[in-house]
mmCIF file of C-alpha atoms and ligand atoms in Angstrom:
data_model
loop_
_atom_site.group_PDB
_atom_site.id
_atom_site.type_symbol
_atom_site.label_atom_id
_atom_site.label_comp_id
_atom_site.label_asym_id
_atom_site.label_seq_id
_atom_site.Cartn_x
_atom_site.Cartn_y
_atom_site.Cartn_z
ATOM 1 C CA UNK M 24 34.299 -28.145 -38.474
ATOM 2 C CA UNK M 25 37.313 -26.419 -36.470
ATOM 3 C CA UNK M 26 39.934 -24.517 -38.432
ATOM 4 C CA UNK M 27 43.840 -24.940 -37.853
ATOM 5 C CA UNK M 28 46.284 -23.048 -39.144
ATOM 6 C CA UNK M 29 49.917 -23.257 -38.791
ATOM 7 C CA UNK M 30 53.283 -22.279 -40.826
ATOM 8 C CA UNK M 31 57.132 -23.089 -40.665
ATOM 9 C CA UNK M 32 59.747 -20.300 -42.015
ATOM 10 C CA UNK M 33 61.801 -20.842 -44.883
ATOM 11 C CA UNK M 34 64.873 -20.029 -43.128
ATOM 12 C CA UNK M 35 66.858 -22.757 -43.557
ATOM 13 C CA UNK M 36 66.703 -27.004 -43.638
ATOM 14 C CA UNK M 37 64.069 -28.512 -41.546
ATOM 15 C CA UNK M 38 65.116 -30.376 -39.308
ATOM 16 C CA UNK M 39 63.445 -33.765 -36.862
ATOM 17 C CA UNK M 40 62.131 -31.261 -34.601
ATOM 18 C CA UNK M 41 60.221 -29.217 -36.973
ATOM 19 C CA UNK M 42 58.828 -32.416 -38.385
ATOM 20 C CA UNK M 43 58.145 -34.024 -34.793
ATOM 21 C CA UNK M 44 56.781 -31.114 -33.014
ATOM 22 C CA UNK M 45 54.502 -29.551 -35.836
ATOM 23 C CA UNK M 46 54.662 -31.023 -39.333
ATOM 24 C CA UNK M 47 54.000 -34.492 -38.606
ATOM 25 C CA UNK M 48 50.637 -33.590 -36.549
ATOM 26 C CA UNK M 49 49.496 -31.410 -39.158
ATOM 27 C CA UNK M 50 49.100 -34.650 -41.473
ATOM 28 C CA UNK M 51 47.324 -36.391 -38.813
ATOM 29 C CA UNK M 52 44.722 -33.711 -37.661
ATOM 30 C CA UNK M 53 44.262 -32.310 -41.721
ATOM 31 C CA UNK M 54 41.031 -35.617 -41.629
ATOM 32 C CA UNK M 55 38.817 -33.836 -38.700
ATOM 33 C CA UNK M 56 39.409 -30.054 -39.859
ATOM 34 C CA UNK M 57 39.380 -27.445 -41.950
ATOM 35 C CA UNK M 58 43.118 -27.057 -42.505
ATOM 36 C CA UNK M 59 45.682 -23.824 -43.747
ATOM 37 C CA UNK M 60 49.001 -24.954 -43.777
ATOM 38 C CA UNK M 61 51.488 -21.467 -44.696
ATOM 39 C CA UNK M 62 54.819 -21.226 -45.684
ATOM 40 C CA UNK M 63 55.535 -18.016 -43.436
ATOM 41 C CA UNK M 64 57.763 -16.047 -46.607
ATOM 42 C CA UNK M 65 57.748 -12.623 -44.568
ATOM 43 C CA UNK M 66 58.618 -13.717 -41.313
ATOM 44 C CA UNK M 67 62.000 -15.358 -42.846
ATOM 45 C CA UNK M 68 62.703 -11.697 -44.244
ATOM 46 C CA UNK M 69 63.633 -10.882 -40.946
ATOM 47 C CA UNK M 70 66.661 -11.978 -40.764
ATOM 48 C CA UNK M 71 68.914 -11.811 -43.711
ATOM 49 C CA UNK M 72 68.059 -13.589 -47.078
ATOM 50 C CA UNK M 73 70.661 -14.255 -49.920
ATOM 51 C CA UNK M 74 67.592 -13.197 -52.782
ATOM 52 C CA UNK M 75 69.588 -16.265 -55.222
ATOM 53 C CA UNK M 76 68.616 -19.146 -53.289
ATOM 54 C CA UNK M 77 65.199 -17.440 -51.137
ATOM 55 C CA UNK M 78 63.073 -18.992 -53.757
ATOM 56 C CA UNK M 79 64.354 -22.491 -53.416
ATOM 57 C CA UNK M 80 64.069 -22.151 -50.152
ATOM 58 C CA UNK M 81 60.405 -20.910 -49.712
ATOM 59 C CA UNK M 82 59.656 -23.728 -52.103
ATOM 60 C CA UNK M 83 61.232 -26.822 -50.705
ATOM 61 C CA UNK M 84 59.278 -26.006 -47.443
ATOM 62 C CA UNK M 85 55.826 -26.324 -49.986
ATOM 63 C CA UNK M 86 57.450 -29.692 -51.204
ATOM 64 C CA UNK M 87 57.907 -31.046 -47.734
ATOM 65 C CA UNK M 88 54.754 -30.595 -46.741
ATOM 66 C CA UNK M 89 53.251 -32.243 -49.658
ATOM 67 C CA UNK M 90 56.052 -34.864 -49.255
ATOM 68 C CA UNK M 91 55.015 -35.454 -45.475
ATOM 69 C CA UNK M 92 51.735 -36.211 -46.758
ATOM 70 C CA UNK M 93 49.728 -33.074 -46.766
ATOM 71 C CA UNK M 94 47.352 -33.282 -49.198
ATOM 72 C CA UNK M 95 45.804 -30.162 -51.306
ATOM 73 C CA UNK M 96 42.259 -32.037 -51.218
ATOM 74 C CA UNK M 97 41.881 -31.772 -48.049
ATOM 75 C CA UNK M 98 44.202 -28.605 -47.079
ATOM 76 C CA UNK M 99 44.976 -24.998 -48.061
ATOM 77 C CA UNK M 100 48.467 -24.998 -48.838
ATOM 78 C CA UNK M 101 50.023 -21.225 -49.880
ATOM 79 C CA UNK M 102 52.437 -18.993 -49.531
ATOM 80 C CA UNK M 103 52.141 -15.901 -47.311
ATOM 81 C CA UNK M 104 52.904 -13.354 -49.185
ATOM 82 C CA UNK M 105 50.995 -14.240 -51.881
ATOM 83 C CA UNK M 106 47.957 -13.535 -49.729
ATOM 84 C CA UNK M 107 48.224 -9.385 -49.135
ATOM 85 C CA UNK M 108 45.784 -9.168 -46.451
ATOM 86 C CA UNK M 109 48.256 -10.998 -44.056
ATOM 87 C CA UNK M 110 50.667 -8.123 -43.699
ATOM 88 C CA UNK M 111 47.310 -5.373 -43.831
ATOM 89 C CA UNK M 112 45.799 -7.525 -40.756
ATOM 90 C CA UNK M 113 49.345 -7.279 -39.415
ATOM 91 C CA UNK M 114 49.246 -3.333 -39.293
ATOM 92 C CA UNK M 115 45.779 -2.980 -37.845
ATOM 93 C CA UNK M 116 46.837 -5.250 -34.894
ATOM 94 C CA UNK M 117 50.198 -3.061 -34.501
ATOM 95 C CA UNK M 118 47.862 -0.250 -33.476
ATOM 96 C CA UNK M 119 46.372 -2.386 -30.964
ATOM 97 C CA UNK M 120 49.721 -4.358 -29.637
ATOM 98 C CA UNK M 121 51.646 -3.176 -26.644
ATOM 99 C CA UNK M 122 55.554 -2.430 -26.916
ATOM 100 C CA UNK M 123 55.990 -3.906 -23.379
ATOM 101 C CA UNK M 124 53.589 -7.130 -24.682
ATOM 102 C CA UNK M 125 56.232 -7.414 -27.397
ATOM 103 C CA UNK M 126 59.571 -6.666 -25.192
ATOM 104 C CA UNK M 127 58.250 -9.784 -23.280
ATOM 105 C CA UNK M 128 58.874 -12.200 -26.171
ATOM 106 C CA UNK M 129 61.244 -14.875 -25.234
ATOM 107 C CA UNK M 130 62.242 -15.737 -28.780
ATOM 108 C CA UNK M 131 62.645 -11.558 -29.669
ATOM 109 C CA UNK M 132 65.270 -11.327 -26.425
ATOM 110 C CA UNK M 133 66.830 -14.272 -27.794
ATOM 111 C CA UNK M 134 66.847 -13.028 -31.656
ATOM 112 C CA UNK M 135 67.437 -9.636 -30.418
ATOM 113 C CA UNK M 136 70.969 -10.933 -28.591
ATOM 114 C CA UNK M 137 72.034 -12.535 -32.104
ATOM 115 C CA UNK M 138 71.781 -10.146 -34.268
ATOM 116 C CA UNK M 139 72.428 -7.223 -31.677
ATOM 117 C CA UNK M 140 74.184 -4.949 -34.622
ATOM 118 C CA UNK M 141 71.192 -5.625 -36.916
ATOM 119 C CA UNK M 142 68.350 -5.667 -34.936
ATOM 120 C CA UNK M 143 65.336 -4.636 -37.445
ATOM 121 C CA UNK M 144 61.734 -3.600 -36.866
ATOM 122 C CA UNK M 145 60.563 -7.138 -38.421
ATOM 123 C CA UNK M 146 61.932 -9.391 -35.555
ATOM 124 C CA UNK M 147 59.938 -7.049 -33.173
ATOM 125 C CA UNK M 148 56.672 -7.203 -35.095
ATOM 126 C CA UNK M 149 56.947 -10.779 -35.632
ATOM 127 C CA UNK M 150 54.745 -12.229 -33.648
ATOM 128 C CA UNK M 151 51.929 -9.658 -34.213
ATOM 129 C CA UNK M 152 52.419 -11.032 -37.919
ATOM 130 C CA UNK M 153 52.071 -14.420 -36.476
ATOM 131 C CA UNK M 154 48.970 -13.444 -35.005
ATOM 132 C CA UNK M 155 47.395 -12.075 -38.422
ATOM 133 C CA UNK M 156 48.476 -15.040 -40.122
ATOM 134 C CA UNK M 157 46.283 -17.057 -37.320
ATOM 135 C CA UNK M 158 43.489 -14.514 -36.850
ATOM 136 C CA UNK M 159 42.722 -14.160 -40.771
ATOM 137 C CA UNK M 160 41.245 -17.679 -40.759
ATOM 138 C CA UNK M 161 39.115 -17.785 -37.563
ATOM 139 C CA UNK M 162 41.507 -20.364 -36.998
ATOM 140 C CA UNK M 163 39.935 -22.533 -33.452
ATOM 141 C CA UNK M 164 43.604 -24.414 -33.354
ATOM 142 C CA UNK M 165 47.047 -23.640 -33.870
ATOM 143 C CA UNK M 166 49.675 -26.951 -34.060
ATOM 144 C CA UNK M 167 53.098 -25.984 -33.377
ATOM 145 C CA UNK M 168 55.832 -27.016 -30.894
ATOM 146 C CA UNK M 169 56.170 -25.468 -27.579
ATOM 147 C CA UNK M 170 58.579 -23.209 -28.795
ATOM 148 C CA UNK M 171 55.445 -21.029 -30.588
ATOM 149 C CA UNK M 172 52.684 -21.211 -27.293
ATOM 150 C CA UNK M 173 54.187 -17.614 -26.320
ATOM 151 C CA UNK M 174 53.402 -16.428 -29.833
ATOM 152 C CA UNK M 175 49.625 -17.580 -29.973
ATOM 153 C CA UNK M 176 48.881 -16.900 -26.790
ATOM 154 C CA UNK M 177 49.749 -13.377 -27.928
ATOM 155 C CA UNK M 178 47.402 -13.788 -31.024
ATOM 156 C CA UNK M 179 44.431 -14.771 -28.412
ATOM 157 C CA UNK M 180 45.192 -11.629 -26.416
ATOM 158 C CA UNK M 181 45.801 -9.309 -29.683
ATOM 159 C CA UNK M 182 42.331 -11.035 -30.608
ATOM 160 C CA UNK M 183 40.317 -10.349 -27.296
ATOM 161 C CA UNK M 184 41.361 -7.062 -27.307
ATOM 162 C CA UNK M 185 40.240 -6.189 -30.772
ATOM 163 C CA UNK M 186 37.082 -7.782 -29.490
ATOM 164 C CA UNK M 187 36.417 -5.686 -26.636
ATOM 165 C CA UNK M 188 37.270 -2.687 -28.789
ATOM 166 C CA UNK M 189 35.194 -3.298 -31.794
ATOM 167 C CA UNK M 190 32.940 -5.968 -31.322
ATOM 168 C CA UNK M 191 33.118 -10.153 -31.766
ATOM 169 C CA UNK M 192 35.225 -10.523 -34.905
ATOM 170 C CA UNK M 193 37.744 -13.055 -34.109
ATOM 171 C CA UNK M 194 37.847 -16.361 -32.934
ATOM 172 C CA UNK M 195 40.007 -16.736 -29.864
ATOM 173 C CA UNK M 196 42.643 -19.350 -30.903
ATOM 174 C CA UNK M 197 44.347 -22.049 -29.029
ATOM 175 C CA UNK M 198 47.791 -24.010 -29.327
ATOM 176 C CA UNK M 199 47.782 -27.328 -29.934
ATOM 177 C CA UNK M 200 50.605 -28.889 -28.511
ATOM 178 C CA UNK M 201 51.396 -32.499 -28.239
ATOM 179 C CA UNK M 202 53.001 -33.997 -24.972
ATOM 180 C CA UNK M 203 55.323 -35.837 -26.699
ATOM 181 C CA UNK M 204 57.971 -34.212 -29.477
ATOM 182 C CA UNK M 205 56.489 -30.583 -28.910
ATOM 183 C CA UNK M 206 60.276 -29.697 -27.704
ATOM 184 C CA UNK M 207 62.821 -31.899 -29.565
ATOM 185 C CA UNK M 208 66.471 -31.850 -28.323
ATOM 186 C CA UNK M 209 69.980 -30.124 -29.469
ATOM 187 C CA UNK M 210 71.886 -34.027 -30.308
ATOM 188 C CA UNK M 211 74.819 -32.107 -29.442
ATOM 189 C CA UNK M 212 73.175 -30.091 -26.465
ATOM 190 C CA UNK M 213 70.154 -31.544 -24.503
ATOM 191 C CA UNK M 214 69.944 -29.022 -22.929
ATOM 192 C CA UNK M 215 68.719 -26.424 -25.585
ATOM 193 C CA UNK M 216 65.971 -27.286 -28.149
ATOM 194 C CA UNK M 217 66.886 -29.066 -31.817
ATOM 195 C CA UNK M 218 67.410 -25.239 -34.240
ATOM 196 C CA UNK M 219 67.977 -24.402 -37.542
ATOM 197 C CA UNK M 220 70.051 -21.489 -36.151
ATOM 198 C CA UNK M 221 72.594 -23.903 -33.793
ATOM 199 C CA UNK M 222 76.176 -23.332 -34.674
ATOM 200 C CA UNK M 223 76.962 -26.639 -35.422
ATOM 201 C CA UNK M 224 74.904 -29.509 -37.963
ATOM 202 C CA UNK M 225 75.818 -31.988 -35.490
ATOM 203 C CA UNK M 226 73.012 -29.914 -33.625
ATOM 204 C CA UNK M 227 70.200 -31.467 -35.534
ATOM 205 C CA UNK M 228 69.137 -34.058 -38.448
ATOM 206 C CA UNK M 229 67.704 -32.332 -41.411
ATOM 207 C CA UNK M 230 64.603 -33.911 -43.688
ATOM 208 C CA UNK M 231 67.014 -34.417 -46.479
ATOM 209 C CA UNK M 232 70.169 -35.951 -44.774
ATOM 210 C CA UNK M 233 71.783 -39.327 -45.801
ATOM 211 C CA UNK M 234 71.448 -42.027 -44.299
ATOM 212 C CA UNK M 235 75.155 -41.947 -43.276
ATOM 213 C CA UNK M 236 75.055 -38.563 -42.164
ATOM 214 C CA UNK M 237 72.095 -39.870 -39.768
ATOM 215 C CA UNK M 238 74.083 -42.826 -38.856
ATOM 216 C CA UNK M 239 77.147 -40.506 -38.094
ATOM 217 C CA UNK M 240 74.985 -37.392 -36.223
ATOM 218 C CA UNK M 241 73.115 -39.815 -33.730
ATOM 219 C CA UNK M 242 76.330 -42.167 -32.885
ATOM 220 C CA UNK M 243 78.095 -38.944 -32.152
ATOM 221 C CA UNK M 244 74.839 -37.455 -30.124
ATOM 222 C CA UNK M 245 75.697 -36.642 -26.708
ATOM 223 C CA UNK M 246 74.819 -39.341 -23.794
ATOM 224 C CA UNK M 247 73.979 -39.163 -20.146
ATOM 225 C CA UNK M 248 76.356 -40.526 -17.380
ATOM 226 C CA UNK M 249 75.539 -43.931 -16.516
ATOM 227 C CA UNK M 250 74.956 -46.477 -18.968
ATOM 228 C CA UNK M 251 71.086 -47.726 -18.664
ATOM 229 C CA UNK M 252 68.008 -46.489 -20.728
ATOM 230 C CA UNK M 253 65.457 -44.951 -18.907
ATOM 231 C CA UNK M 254 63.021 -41.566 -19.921
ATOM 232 C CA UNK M 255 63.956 -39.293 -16.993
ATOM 233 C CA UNK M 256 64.336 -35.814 -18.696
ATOM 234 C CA UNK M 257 65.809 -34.258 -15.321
ATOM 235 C CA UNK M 258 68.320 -36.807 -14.923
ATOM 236 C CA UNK M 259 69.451 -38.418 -18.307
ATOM 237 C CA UNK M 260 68.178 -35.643 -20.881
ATOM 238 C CA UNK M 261 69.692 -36.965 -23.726
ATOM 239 C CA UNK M 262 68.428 -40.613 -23.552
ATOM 240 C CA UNK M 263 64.851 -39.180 -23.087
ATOM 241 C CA UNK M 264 65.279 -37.258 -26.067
ATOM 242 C CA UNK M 265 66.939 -39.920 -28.005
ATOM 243 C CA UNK M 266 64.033 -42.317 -26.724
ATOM 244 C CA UNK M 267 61.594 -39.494 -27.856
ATOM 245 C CA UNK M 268 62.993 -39.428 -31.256
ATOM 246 C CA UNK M 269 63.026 -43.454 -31.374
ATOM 247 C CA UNK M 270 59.405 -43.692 -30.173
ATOM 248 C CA UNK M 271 58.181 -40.677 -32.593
ATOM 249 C CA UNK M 272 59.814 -42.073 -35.539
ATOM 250 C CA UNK M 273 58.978 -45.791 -35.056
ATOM 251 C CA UNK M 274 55.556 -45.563 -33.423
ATOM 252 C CA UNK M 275 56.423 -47.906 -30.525
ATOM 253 C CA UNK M 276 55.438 -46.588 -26.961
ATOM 254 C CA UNK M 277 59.008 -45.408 -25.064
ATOM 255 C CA UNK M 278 58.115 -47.920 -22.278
ATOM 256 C CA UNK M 279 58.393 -50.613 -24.788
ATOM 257 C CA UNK M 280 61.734 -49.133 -25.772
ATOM 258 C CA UNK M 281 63.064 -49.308 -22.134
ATOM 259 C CA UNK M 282 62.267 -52.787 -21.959
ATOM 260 C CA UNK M 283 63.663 -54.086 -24.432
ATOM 261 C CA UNK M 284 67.367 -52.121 -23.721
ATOM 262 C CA UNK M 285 66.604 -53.197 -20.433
ATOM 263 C CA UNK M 286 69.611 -55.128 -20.325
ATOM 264 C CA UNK M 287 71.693 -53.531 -22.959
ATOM 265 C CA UNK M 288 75.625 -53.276 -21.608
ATOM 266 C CA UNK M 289 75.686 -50.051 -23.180
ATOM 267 C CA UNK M 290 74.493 -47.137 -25.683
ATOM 268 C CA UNK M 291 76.071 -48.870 -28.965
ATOM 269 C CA UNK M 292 72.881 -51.223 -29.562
ATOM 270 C CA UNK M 293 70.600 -48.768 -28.989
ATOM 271 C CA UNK M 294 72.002 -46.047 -30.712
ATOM 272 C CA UNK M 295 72.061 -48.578 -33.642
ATOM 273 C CA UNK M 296 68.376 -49.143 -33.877
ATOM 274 C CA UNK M 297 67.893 -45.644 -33.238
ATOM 275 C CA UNK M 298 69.281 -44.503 -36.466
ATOM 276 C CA UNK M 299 67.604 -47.680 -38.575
ATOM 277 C CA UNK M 300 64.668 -46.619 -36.838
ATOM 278 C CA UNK M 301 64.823 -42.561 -38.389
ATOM 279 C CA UNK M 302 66.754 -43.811 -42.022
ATOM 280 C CA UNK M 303 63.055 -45.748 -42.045
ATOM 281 C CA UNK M 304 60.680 -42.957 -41.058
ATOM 282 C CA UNK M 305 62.579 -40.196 -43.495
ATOM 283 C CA UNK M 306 62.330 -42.600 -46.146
ATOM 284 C CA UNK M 307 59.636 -42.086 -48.273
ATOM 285 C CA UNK M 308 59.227 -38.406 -47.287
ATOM 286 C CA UNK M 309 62.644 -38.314 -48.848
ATOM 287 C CA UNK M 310 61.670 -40.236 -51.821
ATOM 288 C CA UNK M 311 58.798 -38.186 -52.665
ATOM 289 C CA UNK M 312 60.532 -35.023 -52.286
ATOM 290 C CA UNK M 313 62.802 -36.114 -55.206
ATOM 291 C CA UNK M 314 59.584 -36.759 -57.305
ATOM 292 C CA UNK M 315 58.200 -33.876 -56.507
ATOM 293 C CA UNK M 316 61.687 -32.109 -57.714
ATOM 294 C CA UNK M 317 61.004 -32.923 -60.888
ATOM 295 C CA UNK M 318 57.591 -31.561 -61.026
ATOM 296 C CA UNK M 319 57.981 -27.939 -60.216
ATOM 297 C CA UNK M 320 54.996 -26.787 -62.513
ATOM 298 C CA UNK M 321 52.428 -29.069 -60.442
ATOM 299 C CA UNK M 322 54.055 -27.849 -56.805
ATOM 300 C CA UNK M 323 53.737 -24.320 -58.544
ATOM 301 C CA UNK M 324 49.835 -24.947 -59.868
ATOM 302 C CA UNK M 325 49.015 -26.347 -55.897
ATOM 303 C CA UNK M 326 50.527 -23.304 -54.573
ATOM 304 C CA UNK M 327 48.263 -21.191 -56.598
ATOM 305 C CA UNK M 328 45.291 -22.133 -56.393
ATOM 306 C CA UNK M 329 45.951 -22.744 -52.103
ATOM 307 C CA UNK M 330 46.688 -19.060 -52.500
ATOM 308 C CA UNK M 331 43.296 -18.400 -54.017
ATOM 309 C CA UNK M 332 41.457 -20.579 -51.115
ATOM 310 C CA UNK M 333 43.380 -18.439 -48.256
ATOM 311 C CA UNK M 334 42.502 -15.256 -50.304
ATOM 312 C CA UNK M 335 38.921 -15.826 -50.080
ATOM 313 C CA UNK M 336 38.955 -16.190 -46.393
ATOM 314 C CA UNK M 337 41.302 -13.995 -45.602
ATOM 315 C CA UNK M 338 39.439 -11.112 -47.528
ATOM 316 C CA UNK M 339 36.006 -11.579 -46.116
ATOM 317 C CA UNK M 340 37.808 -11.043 -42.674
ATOM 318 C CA UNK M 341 39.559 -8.058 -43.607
ATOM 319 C CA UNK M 342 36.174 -6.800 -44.578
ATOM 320 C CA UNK M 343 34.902 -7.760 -41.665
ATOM 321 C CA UNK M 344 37.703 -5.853 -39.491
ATOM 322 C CA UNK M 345 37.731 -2.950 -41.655
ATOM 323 C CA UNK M 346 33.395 -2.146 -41.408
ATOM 324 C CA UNK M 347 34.143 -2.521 -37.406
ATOM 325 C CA UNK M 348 37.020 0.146 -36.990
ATOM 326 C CA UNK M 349 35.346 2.255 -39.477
ATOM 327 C CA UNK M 350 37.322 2.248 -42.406
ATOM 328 C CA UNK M 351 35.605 3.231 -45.940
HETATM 329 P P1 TYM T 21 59.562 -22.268 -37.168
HETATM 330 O O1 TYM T 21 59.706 -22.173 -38.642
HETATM 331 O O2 TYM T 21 60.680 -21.822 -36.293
HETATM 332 O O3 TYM T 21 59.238 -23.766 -36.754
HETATM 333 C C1 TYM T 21 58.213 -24.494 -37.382
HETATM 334 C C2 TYM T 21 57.518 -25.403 -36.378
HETATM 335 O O4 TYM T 21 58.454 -26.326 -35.793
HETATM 336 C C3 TYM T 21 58.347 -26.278 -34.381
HETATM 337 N N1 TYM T 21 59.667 -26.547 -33.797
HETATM 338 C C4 TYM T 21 59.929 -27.538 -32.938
HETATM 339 N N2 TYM T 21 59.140 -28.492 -32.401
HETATM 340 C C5 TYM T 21 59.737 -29.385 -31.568
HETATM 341 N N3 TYM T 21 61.048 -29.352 -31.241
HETATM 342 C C6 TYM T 21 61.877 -28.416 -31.763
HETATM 343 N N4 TYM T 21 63.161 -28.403 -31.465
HETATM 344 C C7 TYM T 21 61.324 -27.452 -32.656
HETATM 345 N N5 TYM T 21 61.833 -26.406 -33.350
HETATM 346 C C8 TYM T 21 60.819 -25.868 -34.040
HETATM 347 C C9 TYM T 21 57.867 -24.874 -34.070
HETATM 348 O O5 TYM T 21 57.254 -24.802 -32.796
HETATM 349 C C10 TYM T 21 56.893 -24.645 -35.204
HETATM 350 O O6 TYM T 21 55.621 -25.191 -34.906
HETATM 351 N N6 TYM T 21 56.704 -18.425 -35.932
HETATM 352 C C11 TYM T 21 56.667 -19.738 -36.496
HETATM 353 C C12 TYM T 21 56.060 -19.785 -37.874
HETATM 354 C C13 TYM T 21 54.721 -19.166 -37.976
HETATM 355 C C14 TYM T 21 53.502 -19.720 -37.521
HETATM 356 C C15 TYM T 21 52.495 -18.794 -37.877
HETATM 357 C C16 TYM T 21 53.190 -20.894 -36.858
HETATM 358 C C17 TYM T 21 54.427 -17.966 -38.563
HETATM 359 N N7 TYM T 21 53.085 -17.754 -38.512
HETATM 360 C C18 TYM T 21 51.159 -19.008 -37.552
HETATM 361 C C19 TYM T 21 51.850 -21.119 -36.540
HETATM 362 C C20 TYM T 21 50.857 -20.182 -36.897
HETATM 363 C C21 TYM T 21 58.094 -20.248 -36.592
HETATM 364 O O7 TYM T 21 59.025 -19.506 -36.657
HETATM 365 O O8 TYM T 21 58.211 -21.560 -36.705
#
C-alpha cells in the first residue's frame, strides 16, 4: 500500500482553498493508502505567534480534519512537534541542501518581501523541514495544492541526493495535485491565489464563517466584464473560479453549470446558487466541529496516540539515516 503524507499550518483560519486544494482529497484518497495527515506546529513558528491563542490554533486545525471526515482508523493524525525526529531529519538534510536551492523558493522571495525587517532563519529552512516531514514516512504521495509542488519537488531532490551519497534510504516522493481546485482564487483578486495572509477577509471564505458572511463575501466577489458564464480562466478569471468553487462544493461537472446559466441575464442568479451551494457543503463540517468543541479530551486522546503511530515510523527511519552517515 502507498503512503501519503501531507500537513496544513496553524497559522490562521482555513479557508475554501485549503479545504478544496488539499483537505478535501485527503478524505477521499485516506481508503487506498496508508495515510499521515500533520498539523505542521513548527513551520507556523516562523512567523510570529501570540503563545495565548497558538494552542487553539494548532488544535482547531486537528478538529477540522476530523470534522472533514478524516478518520483515526484509517489515518495517522498528530502533531509535528510532538514527533522529535521531524526537526533531527530536518538538520541532517540542512547539511545536504543548497543555499542557492533554497534562494530559489518562490514562496521564501515572497515571505522574505513581507516580513523584510524580520526575516528569520525558519522561513529559509522551511521547506527542508517540509521535506523531513515527507521523507520520515517513505511517503510515495504528497496531496497538496499547487502552491506546495515547488516544496516537494525539493524533498525528491533533497531525497535523491541523500541517496546517491549514502545509499537507497528514501523513497522519492511525488505531488499529488488535482486538476481541478489545486489553485483556488483571491474572491476579491482573481488574479492571486485564495490566502490566509491576504489583507482583506473579503479575500477568502473561512471553514467556520456564517452563512451570511458567505452570502455577503461571494455577492461582493469580484466579476469579469461581460455578463455570460463560461470557464475561460484567461479571459473571465473570476467566473472560472467562482464556477470552480460551485462545481467543487456541489459535485456537479462545471459544464453542467454553464448550461444551465446559459441564459442567465446576469451574475445575481448565479451568484445566488453559488452561495446555497457552499452554506450546503460547509454544513456538517461545521456542525461537527462544534461537537467536537465540546470534546477536547477525545480530540486530545486521538492526537496522542497518532503521535505514537508517526513516532514509530519516523524512528525506524532516523535509524536508518543515522547507521548510513555513520553516526553512533
Ligand atoms: P498551508 O498551510 O499553506 O496550506 C495547506 C494546504 O492548502 C493548500 N492551499 C491551496 N490549495 C488551493 N488553492 C489555494 N488558494 C490554496 N492555498 C493553500 C496548500 O497547497 C496546502 O496543500 N508547507 C505547507 C504545509 C506542510 C506540508 C508538509 C504539506 C508542511 N509540511 C509536508 C505537505 C507535506 C503549507 O504551508 O501549507
Amino acid at each position: 500500500m502507498e503512503t501519503i503524507f501531507s500537513g496544513v499550518q496553524p497559522s490562521g483560519a482555513l479557508h475554501l482553498g485549503n479545504y478544496l486544494g488539499a483537505i478535501k482529497n485527503w478524505v477521499e484518497l485516506q481508503n487506498q493508502h496508508r495515510s499521515v495527515f500533520c498539523v505542521v506546529d513548527l513551520h507556523a513558528l516562523t512567523v510570529p505567534q501570540d503563545p495565548k491563542t497558538f494552542r487553539e490554533k494548532i488544535l482547531s486545525i486537528a478538529k477540522i480534519y476530523l470534522a472533514a471526515g478524516i478518520d483515526p482508523e484509517k489515518s495517522i493524525i498528530f502533531i509535528q512537534s510532538h514527533v522529535k525526529e521531524h526537526a533531527e531529519l530536518c538538520w541532517i538534510l540542512n547539511t545536504i541542501s543548497r543555499i542557492p536551492e533554497l534562494e530559489r523558493m518562490t514562496q521564501f522571495k515572497e515571505k522574505a518581501e513581507r516580513h523584510k525587517k524580520d526575516l528569520n532563519m525558519g522561513l529559509f529552512d522551511y521547506p527542508v523541514l517540509m521535506a523531513a516531514d515527507i521523507l520520515l514516512y517513505k511517503t510515495n504521495a504528497v496531496p497538496v495544492g499547487e502552491d506546495q509542488i515547488q516544496h516537494v519537488e525539493l524533498a525528491r531532490t533533497l531525497a535523491e541526493r541523500f541517496n546517491n551519497y549514502f545509499g537507497e534510504t528514501f523513497v522519492i516522493p511525488k505531488a499529488f495535485v488535482r486538476k481541478e481546485g489545486a489553485r483556488i482564487m483571491g474572491l476579491d483578486d482573481p488574479s492571486k491565489k485564495m490566502s490566509k495572509s491576504a489583507p482583506s477577509a473579503a479575500n477568502y471564505i473561512t471553514l467556520t464563517d456564517s452563512p451570511e458572511i458567505i452570502r455577503e463575501k461571494i455577492k461582493k466577489a469580484v466579476t469579469d466584464s461581460g455578463k455570460e458564464i463560461i470557464f475561460n480562466p484567461i479571459e473571465k478569471p473570476a467566473i472560472a473560479n467562482l464556477l470552480t468553487i460551485y462545481s467543487l462544493a456541489s459535485g456537479r461537472l462545471i459544464e453542467d453549470l454553464q448550461k444551465q446559466y446559459a441564459n442567465a441575464a446576469g451574475y445575481a442568479e448565479f451568484k445566488n446558487d453559488l452561495s446555497e451551494a457552499v452554506v450546503e457543503f460547509l454544513r456538517p463540517l461545521q456542525e461537527k466541529l462544534k461537537e467536537l468543541d465540546s470534546n477536547e479530551d477525545v480530540m486530545l486522546k486521538i492526537l496522542n496516540d497518532g503521535a505514537q503511530k508517526a513516532r514509530q515510523i519516523a524512528s525506524q527511519t532516523m535509524k536508518e539515516v543515522k547507521d548510513k552517515i555513520g553516526l553512533i
